[in-house]
């Protein structure tokens, strides 16, 4: 009852904590919200202060780099300056002469602005080159007149650069809405070079730039130059309070989710139906609380808490984000555990129902696994099968973990169901063996991953049909509508006086920025955009993979229709066909045409948005906008276009499949088909389009890749779960110790782990080495391929220059030949030959490019990297391959010098390679996949071998341990056998010999112990041994009987004297035992007996020393010596009686003879008769007689009667003895006789008759005034005795008299020897009987003689 | 040069354009009504939808229909779209490009006007959203 009350109190305390803590958290958030509402809104300048400070630090870092370059070398400047904020943003550092010509440079610095060459230049300026925002710091001149310039790529918008993170990651993004950098050259114009003008213009500009709603905060250098402006948003108290309230609710919900796990022991609670129901309700409530408060998205990073990486609006948003999936998975897992515990409890009485319940639960959880897996395949932005995503994003690990928990929950239930269905025991159902769970996990994992793989492939085919096929079949329509939309969009933007989106005021970049904002870029078409003025002159151009073909065309805006006009043109040269769609529209302002927009889209199969060659450039040009790196997350399909004869018109793969009948039939039935291309397997979707056939192909995962993905996912899932459980164990109380014990406590585990480490680590090392080697070989192959490309480009350019070398009249170098010039068109043509883009640099500056847009967009500077200039031009290196940044990615660029001695300056050709690396890395990945499989297989083999080896080594040891345990448990028959012939066999033999010896010793010991126990059990002497503390170790029954205790009252383990002390009658014994003993001398202790008598015990206490001499306890031996003492006393009495009788008898005869002689003499002499003398003589005779009688009694007492026993009827005997008294009728005495039928007794009639008569005489004497004399004979069946009793109704006896009644020479009468009753007792005892007396003063006395039956052994 | 006339006559074009406009308006009303589930009829049952969102996101990539709905739900739980207006609509065959402008308050509480480009593709019965692209100012 008390326990229940405590348990109930504990439960309520935990419930109070469960509710109270979240409420406390929520309440504190509410209080903080109330306080926040009362606070003032910080001003914009207060909010902008940290931003300004961070910006100033950034400027200082930039200056320090330039100064380091001026003081030392350009290539060491960045490291010398120890960059923090600008780390990784250095574009280039250069030293320039007073005319602005480069002297030396590192990487690709921009050219110094004219303002930097002025006498009082600004230290910092901002340049807006298309999408690039560059911070440029310039210092100098030094004594040599050189200036140092450092340029940094910073951008507040592009995905690859985030200024706010550069400046200070701690800045509050809620307060800083936007940071806009301003191109200082465009802002100040020529006045930038003059400090006075800068100051004057600065005031005017500040007023203009600060305007806005809300007003902007300017970012200036310490020279007062405006470099940017920021939009600061004040965070209102209401907003802050609202944020606090929301996050408070979310934290409270999270706490509510965690606390039940910590506070309650669900493994116990779930055993009852109510507890199980409570667990389920709690799980559902917690899950709903997390959902309702949006805890995932409010408290965790975006990739984890939002639907960004994974999420589904289905299932009530239970799978709305990676974290939501994890919460849901944990809910399923814990629900599965609760169900398992409940079922285990139910199974004790309802086994079938429990099995059914668990099976249904297992089926449901498997359904949940299916649903989760499907959602993972469908609703994830990145494929889960690609493990690279695990490292790239935060969410996939959560997804895998969640999936693993659902899998684990399902496996646990299937394990429990299996245990119950096969009739296993209940504990096995409650906690299935790990092997059972592992066996259940494997098929579920394989099925799940197979489903993931199948869905992945199915979705890919769906995407082919629903996304890519329409793009292919309606490609011209798509281009057309996109071009019209883009041209209209740009014309509208220009017509509405809108400043071009973006921040550049340089008109050169205007077309690019508009193109970037238009559908042309967003869809990803190879296209161009031209802006013309009213005169038809082109003022800005940007083309992506489409050069400005119609440079001479001058559209007339005034005559253009308002709606965009569209037509198709062939702008190719020679055999090269370049079909493009052309659209143009006027720019109308105030009802008048002020210019025109002309857009082109390449209308060719190569211009499909998903064609991979365009992807890296699109990603780089947009710097993360629109088509970004995410496009690569889903592999683009390969594409082949056939004509009716099967000729390949376009392809994105090498060795495209031949157009077969199967392909045509698949196209006709709108089906898919397996095809092979370039030794790879694809799923193809053929599409008929008039006379053409398009083939979209998606790479099919090979069995090896599938297996690799399976292994990777299983390994990662297991790794995550292991990590989680390890962490959970480590943070649990005694967890680390238990873990350590688990490993250290098993020889097998230690041995297996050692073997595994010994074999696995080198194997892993080897695998890593091979992996590194393969990767390095891949890189080397890539480098060789790059060198080849550069070589081809080099030869193509050299051939072109040689081919176009023409004699001219006068030239600068006087050799009479044209020095050779290259332009973009030439390189655009050469790139078809080289099959790669080409840039050509002359004297370190870009001269021509087939990919001009990379420079026009400001993405790349027009300078040859300093390393290339140094190593190739100055040191004469034939080739150089470098990795260079391309937006947020990197591209490999191969450089080669152009060997044309007749040309002026040094020419270097550069070939960027953006896809080759992907191709090579894909090949390398494939090899690595095989390597992974081989490694995993070998590690599996190593694990198996280690387990087998460890088992074979550990088995004898384990057998020995088991056998030793058996022997320790008392099974001495245990023997071991071994088939080996080694030391283990000797060990086993030794063990068996030892076991035999132990068995023999044990048998001997047992015999001795049994013997001792028999001795003790049968000994009449009480024996008890105690330990040093006085606790009983052994005790024999005689002792408990001796002390009058039950056997259960005195048992080993009890404290002897304390236990004895509880019995009052044993007090003297306890006192004696507590007194120190004197050596081995026995002590007599008198104890009161129940009949008022005293019992005497003789106690002997012996100390028991251990081998070292210290006392370990004592041995007590006790004997009841009462009878012995009495016997001794009686013997002494008898001896004395015999002596007295002898001494008395001897003089009596001479006295009598002498007296008779004297009487005769006196008679003879006649003195007699004389009355006086005769009276004297008579007295002498009487006394002599009396003395003779006394001596006779003494003699009788002294001599043990010699019995002549005979079988007699006790009744008849008593009738015979009582007969004379019955006949004589003593005065006033009534005689009553009660006889029962009794068995015969063996008695000496004479001796026993005298004893009975003695008793009757005593009884009559006790009734001087009369009374009743009762004589009876009856039988004590239990004792097999015959009882003869004599009872009177006389005066009775005092207790003291009764106590001493049978003592010799004790008498209450004035006459008599006091030997009567003593003789009676001796006579009775001589018959092996006993006599007892009971008496009450004033009521009479009763003597009972008990005699054994004639047939009893005692008789 | 080959002059290409826009296929399909203005009658047919007008009808499809109206349907595409209705689809865009449905999208806009889902945003302004803060009811992400309203866009479900516009989402394709197969394939992915390309998103390029900044203030509404940020999101870039290809997403399933359920994920798009969840994403918009995420945004609407923290941000608000106050108005949505169609600026231009180009319709050609089974493709419709809609340019609209939304006035919104993003997750961080910033007010902004953003241009939103929607790409719809018709499956013959309805217009389905294939791309949502936001142009940041």
PDB file of N, CA, C and O in Angstrom, chain A residues 852-888:
ATOM      1  N   UNK A 852      32.910  34.486 -75.758  1.00  0.00           N
ATOM      2  CA  UNK A 852      33.092  35.868 -75.348  1.00  0.00           C
ATOM      3  C   UNK A 852      32.210  36.218 -74.150  1.00  0.00           C
ATOM      4  O   UNK A 852      32.556  37.073 -73.339  1.00  0.00           O
ATOM      5  N   UNK A 853      31.070  35.533 -74.056  1.00  0.00           N
ATOM      6  CA  UNK A 853      30.129  35.890 -72.992  1.00  0.00           C
ATOM      7  C   UNK A 853      30.710  35.741 -71.595  1.00  0.00           C
ATOM      8  O   UNK A 853      30.278  36.408 -70.660  1.00  0.00           O
ATOM      9  N   UNK A 854      31.698  34.885 -71.467  1.00  0.00           N
ATOM     10  CA  UNK A 854      32.303  34.721 -70.141  1.00  0.00           C
ATOM     11  C   UNK A 854      33.006  35.997 -69.699  1.00  0.00           C
ATOM     12  O   UNK A 854      33.083  36.310 -68.507  1.00  0.00           O
ATOM     13  N   UNK A 855      33.527  36.739 -70.676  1.00  0.00           N
ATOM     14  CA  UNK A 855      34.221  37.983 -70.366  1.00  0.00           C
ATOM     15  C   UNK A 855      33.253  39.157 -70.394  1.00  0.00           C
ATOM     16  O   UNK A 855      33.348  40.080 -69.597  1.00  0.00           O
ATOM     17  N   UNK A 856      32.295  39.081 -71.351  1.00  0.00           N
ATOM     18  CA  UNK A 856      31.310  40.157 -71.438  1.00  0.00           C
ATOM     19  C   UNK A 856      30.435  40.235 -70.191  1.00  0.00           C
ATOM     20  O   UNK A 856      29.904  41.282 -69.862  1.00  0.00           O
ATOM     21  N   UNK A 857      30.281  39.093 -69.563  1.00  0.00           N
ATOM     22  CA  UNK A 857      29.436  39.083 -68.368  1.00  0.00           C
ATOM     23  C   UNK A 857      30.185  39.552 -67.128  1.00  0.00           C
ATOM     24  O   UNK A 857      29.576  39.756 -66.086  1.00  0.00           O
ATOM     25  N   UNK A 858      31.516  39.737 -67.303  1.00  0.00           N
ATOM     26  CA  UNK A 858      32.314  40.133 -66.140  1.00  0.00           C
ATOM     27  C   UNK A 858      32.708  38.947 -65.290  1.00  0.00           C
ATOM     28  O   UNK A 858      33.353  39.099 -64.244  1.00  0.00           O
ATOM     29  N   UNK A 859      32.300  37.755 -65.726  1.00  0.00           N
ATOM     30  CA  UNK A 859      32.616  36.552 -64.943  1.00  0.00           C
ATOM     31  C   UNK A 859      34.125  36.324 -64.890  1.00  0.00           C
ATOM     32  O   UNK A 859      34.687  35.999 -63.840  1.00  0.00           O
ATOM     33  N   UNK A 860      34.784  36.486 -66.030  1.00  0.00           N
ATOM     34  CA  UNK A 860      36.234  36.347 -66.093  1.00  0.00           C
ATOM     35  C   UNK A 860      36.843  37.686 -66.503  1.00  0.00           C
ATOM     36  O   UNK A 860      36.234  38.457 -67.245  1.00  0.00           O
ATOM     37  N   UNK A 861      38.039  37.942 -66.016  1.00  0.00           N
ATOM     38  CA  UNK A 861      38.734  39.156 -66.465  1.00  0.00           C
ATOM     39  C   UNK A 861      39.499  38.811 -67.743  1.00  0.00           C
ATOM     40  O   UNK A 861      39.747  37.647 -68.045  1.00  0.00           O
ATOM     41  N   UNK A 862      39.871  39.848 -68.460  1.00  0.00           N
ATOM     42  CA  UNK A 862      40.490  39.617 -69.768  1.00  0.00           C
ATOM     43  C   UNK A 862      42.006  39.437 -69.637  1.00  0.00           C
ATOM     44  O   UNK A 862      42.740  39.764 -70.567  1.00  0.00           O
ATOM     45  N   UNK A 863      42.451  39.008 -68.544  1.00  0.00           N
ATOM     46  CA  UNK A 863      43.891  38.885 -68.348  1.00  0.00           C
ATOM     47  C   UNK A 863      44.280  37.416 -68.215  1.00  0.00           C
ATOM     48  O   UNK A 863      43.564  36.628 -67.577  1.00  0.00           O
ATOM     49  N   UNK A 864      45.391  37.109 -68.839  1.00  0.00           N
ATOM     50  CA  UNK A 864      45.929  35.742 -68.710  1.00  0.00           C
ATOM     51  C   UNK A 864      46.419  35.561 -67.271  1.00  0.00           C
ATOM     52  O   UNK A 864      47.054  36.470 -66.719  1.00  0.00           O
ATOM     53  N   UNK A 865      46.119  34.426 -66.666  1.00  0.00           N
ATOM     54  CA  UNK A 865      46.589  34.239 -65.286  1.00  0.00           C
ATOM     55  C   UNK A 865      48.098  34.453 -65.178  1.00  0.00           C
ATOM     56  O   UNK A 865      48.865  34.048 -66.066  1.00  0.00           O
ATOM     57  N   UNK A 866      48.495  35.069 -64.080  1.00  0.00           N
ATOM     58  CA  UNK A 866      49.905  35.404 -63.893  1.00  0.00           C
ATOM     59  C   UNK A 866      50.803  34.186 -63.964  1.00  0.00           C
ATOM     60  O   UNK A 866      51.920  34.246 -64.491  1.00  0.00           O
ATOM     61  N   UNK A 867      50.330  33.047 -63.434  1.00  0.00           N
ATOM     62  CA  UNK A 867      51.141  31.829 -63.449  1.00  0.00           C
ATOM     63  C   UNK A 867      51.457  31.405 -64.878  1.00  0.00           C
ATOM     64  O   UNK A 867      52.582  30.983 -65.188  1.00  0.00           O
ATOM     65  N   UNK A 868      50.427  31.491 -65.710  1.00  0.00           N
ATOM     66  CA  UNK A 868      50.607  31.056 -67.108  1.00  0.00           C
ATOM     67  C   UNK A 868      51.584  31.993 -67.811  1.00  0.00           C
ATOM     68  O   UNK A 868      52.506  31.560 -68.518  1.00  0.00           O
ATOM     69  N   UNK A 869      51.389  33.282 -67.603  1.00  0.00           N
ATOM     70  CA  UNK A 869      52.283  34.260 -68.223  1.00  0.00           C
ATOM     71  C   UNK A 869      53.726  34.000 -67.800  1.00  0.00           C
ATOM     72  O   UNK A 869      54.635  34.017 -68.609  1.00  0.00           O
ATOM     73  N   UNK A 870      53.894  33.724 -66.517  1.00  0.00           N
ATOM     74  CA  UNK A 870      55.232  33.545 -65.984  1.00  0.00           C
ATOM     75  C   UNK A 870      55.876  32.256 -66.503  1.00  0.00           C
ATOM     76  O   UNK A 870      57.003  32.259 -67.010  1.00  0.00           O
ATOM     77  N   UNK A 871      55.117  31.150 -66.414  1.00  0.00           N
ATOM     78  CA  UNK A 871      55.721  29.851 -66.749  1.00  0.00           C
ATOM     79  C   UNK A 871      55.768  29.586 -68.253  1.00  0.00           C
ATOM     80  O   UNK A 871      56.689  28.936 -68.743  1.00  0.00           O
ATOM     81  N   UNK A 872      54.778  30.088 -68.948  1.00  0.00           N
ATOM     82  CA  UNK A 872      54.703  29.744 -70.372  1.00  0.00           C
ATOM     83  C   UNK A 872      55.461  30.738 -71.235  1.00  0.00           C
ATOM     84  O   UNK A 872      56.250  30.369 -72.098  1.00  0.00           O
ATOM     85  N   UNK A 873      55.227  32.020 -70.978  1.00  0.00           N
ATOM     86  CA  UNK A 873      55.846  33.037 -71.833  1.00  0.00           C
ATOM     87  C   UNK A 873      57.292  33.272 -71.409  1.00  0.00           C
ATOM     88  O   UNK A 873      58.203  33.306 -72.229  1.00  0.00           O
ATOM     89  N   UNK A 874      57.497  33.397 -70.122  1.00  0.00           N
ATOM     90  CA  UNK A 874      58.856  33.738 -69.679  1.00  0.00           C
ATOM     91  C   UNK A 874      59.739  32.502 -69.550  1.00  0.00           C
ATOM     92  O   UNK A 874      60.914  32.534 -69.840  1.00  0.00           O
ATOM     93  N   UNK A 875      59.188  31.397 -69.052  1.00  0.00           N
ATOM     94  CA  UNK A 875      60.022  30.211 -68.836  1.00  0.00           C
ATOM     95  C   UNK A 875      59.935  29.203 -69.987  1.00  0.00           C
ATOM     96  O   UNK A 875      60.654  28.217 -69.997  1.00  0.00           O
ATOM     97  N   UNK A 876      59.021  29.377 -70.899  1.00  0.00           N
ATOM     98  CA  UNK A 876      58.947  28.537 -72.099  1.00  0.00           C
ATOM     99  C   UNK A 876      58.313  27.183 -71.896  1.00  0.00           C
ATOM    100  O   UNK A 876      58.603  26.230 -72.630  1.00  0.00           O
ATOM    101  N   UNK A 877      57.454  27.054 -70.901  1.00  0.00           N
ATOM    102  CA  UNK A 877      56.774  25.769 -70.675  1.00  0.00           C
ATOM    103  C   UNK A 877      55.865  25.466 -71.868  1.00  0.00           C
ATOM    104  O   UNK A 877      55.116  26.329 -72.326  1.00  0.00           O
ATOM    105  N   UNK A 878      55.903  24.225 -72.414  1.00  0.00           N
ATOM    106  CA  UNK A 878      55.110  23.949 -73.630  1.00  0.00           C
ATOM    107  C   UNK A 878      53.612  23.879 -73.359  1.00  0.00           C
ATOM    108  O   UNK A 878      52.815  24.252 -74.200  1.00  0.00           O
ATOM    109  N   UNK A 879      53.223  23.313 -72.213  1.00  0.00           N
ATOM    110  CA  UNK A 879      51.791  23.204 -71.886  1.00  0.00           C
ATOM    111  C   UNK A 879      51.614  23.480 -70.402  1.00  0.00           C
ATOM    112  O   UNK A 879      52.510  23.253 -69.593  1.00  0.00           O
ATOM    113  N   UNK A 880      50.439  23.894 -70.077  1.00  0.00           N
ATOM    114  CA  UNK A 880      50.118  24.099 -68.659  1.00  0.00           C
ATOM    115  C   UNK A 880      48.622  23.856 -68.478  1.00  0.00           C
ATOM    116  O   UNK A 880      47.803  24.328 -69.272  1.00  0.00           O
ATOM    117  N   UNK A 881      48.304  23.091 -67.477  1.00  0.00           N
ATOM    118  CA  UNK A 881      46.884  22.830 -67.184  1.00  0.00           C
ATOM    119  C   UNK A 881      46.598  23.350 -65.776  1.00  0.00           C
ATOM    120  O   UNK A 881      47.278  22.977 -64.825  1.00  0.00           O
ATOM    121  N   UNK A 882      45.616  24.226 -65.677  1.00  0.00           N
ATOM    122  CA  UNK A 882      45.284  24.823 -64.385  1.00  0.00           C
ATOM    123  C   UNK A 882      43.789  24.685 -64.119  1.00  0.00           C
ATOM    124  O   UNK A 882      42.986  24.645 -65.055  1.00  0.00           O
ATOM    125  N   UNK A 883      43.456  24.632 -62.854  1.00  0.00           N
ATOM    126  CA  UNK A 883      42.029  24.714 -62.472  1.00  0.00           C
ATOM    127  C   UNK A 883      41.723  26.154 -62.135  1.00  0.00           C
ATOM    128  O   UNK A 883      42.432  26.787 -61.345  1.00  0.00           O
ATOM    129  N   UNK A 884      40.682  26.666 -62.747  1.00  0.00           N
ATOM    130  CA  UNK A 884      40.331  28.066 -62.510  1.00  0.00           C
ATOM    131  C   UNK A 884      38.864  28.172 -62.136  1.00  0.00           C
ATOM    132  O   UNK A 884      38.044  27.355 -62.566  1.00  0.00           O
ATOM    133  N   UNK A 885      38.539  29.179 -61.317  1.00  0.00           N
ATOM    134  CA  UNK A 885      37.140  29.310 -60.900  1.00  0.00           C
ATOM    135  C   UNK A 885      36.231  29.689 -62.063  1.00  0.00           C
ATOM    136  O   UNK A 885      36.621  30.476 -62.937  1.00  0.00           O
ATOM    137  N   UNK A 886      35.071  29.100 -62.065  1.00  0.00           N
ATOM    138  CA  UNK A 886      34.035  29.475 -63.019  1.00  0.00           C
ATOM    139  C   UNK A 886      32.756  29.614 -62.202  1.00  0.00           C
ATOM    140  O   UNK A 886      32.046  28.644 -61.963  1.00  0.00           O
ATOM    141  N   UNK A 887      32.502  30.831 -61.786  1.00  0.00           N
ATOM    142  CA  UNK A 887      31.397  31.040 -60.853  1.00  0.00           C
ATOM    143  C   UNK A 887      31.706  30.338 -59.552  1.00  0.00           C
ATOM    144  O   UNK A 887      32.806  30.478 -59.013  1.00  0.00           O
ATOM    145  N   UNK A 888      30.758  29.545 -59.093  1.00  0.00           N
ATOM    146  CA  UNK A 888      30.983  28.832 -57.841  1.00  0.00           C
ATOM    147  C   UNK A 888      31.692  27.507 -58.075  1.00  0.00           C
ATOM    148  O   UNK A 888      32.079  26.848 -57.118  1.00  0.00           O
TER     149      UNK A 888
END
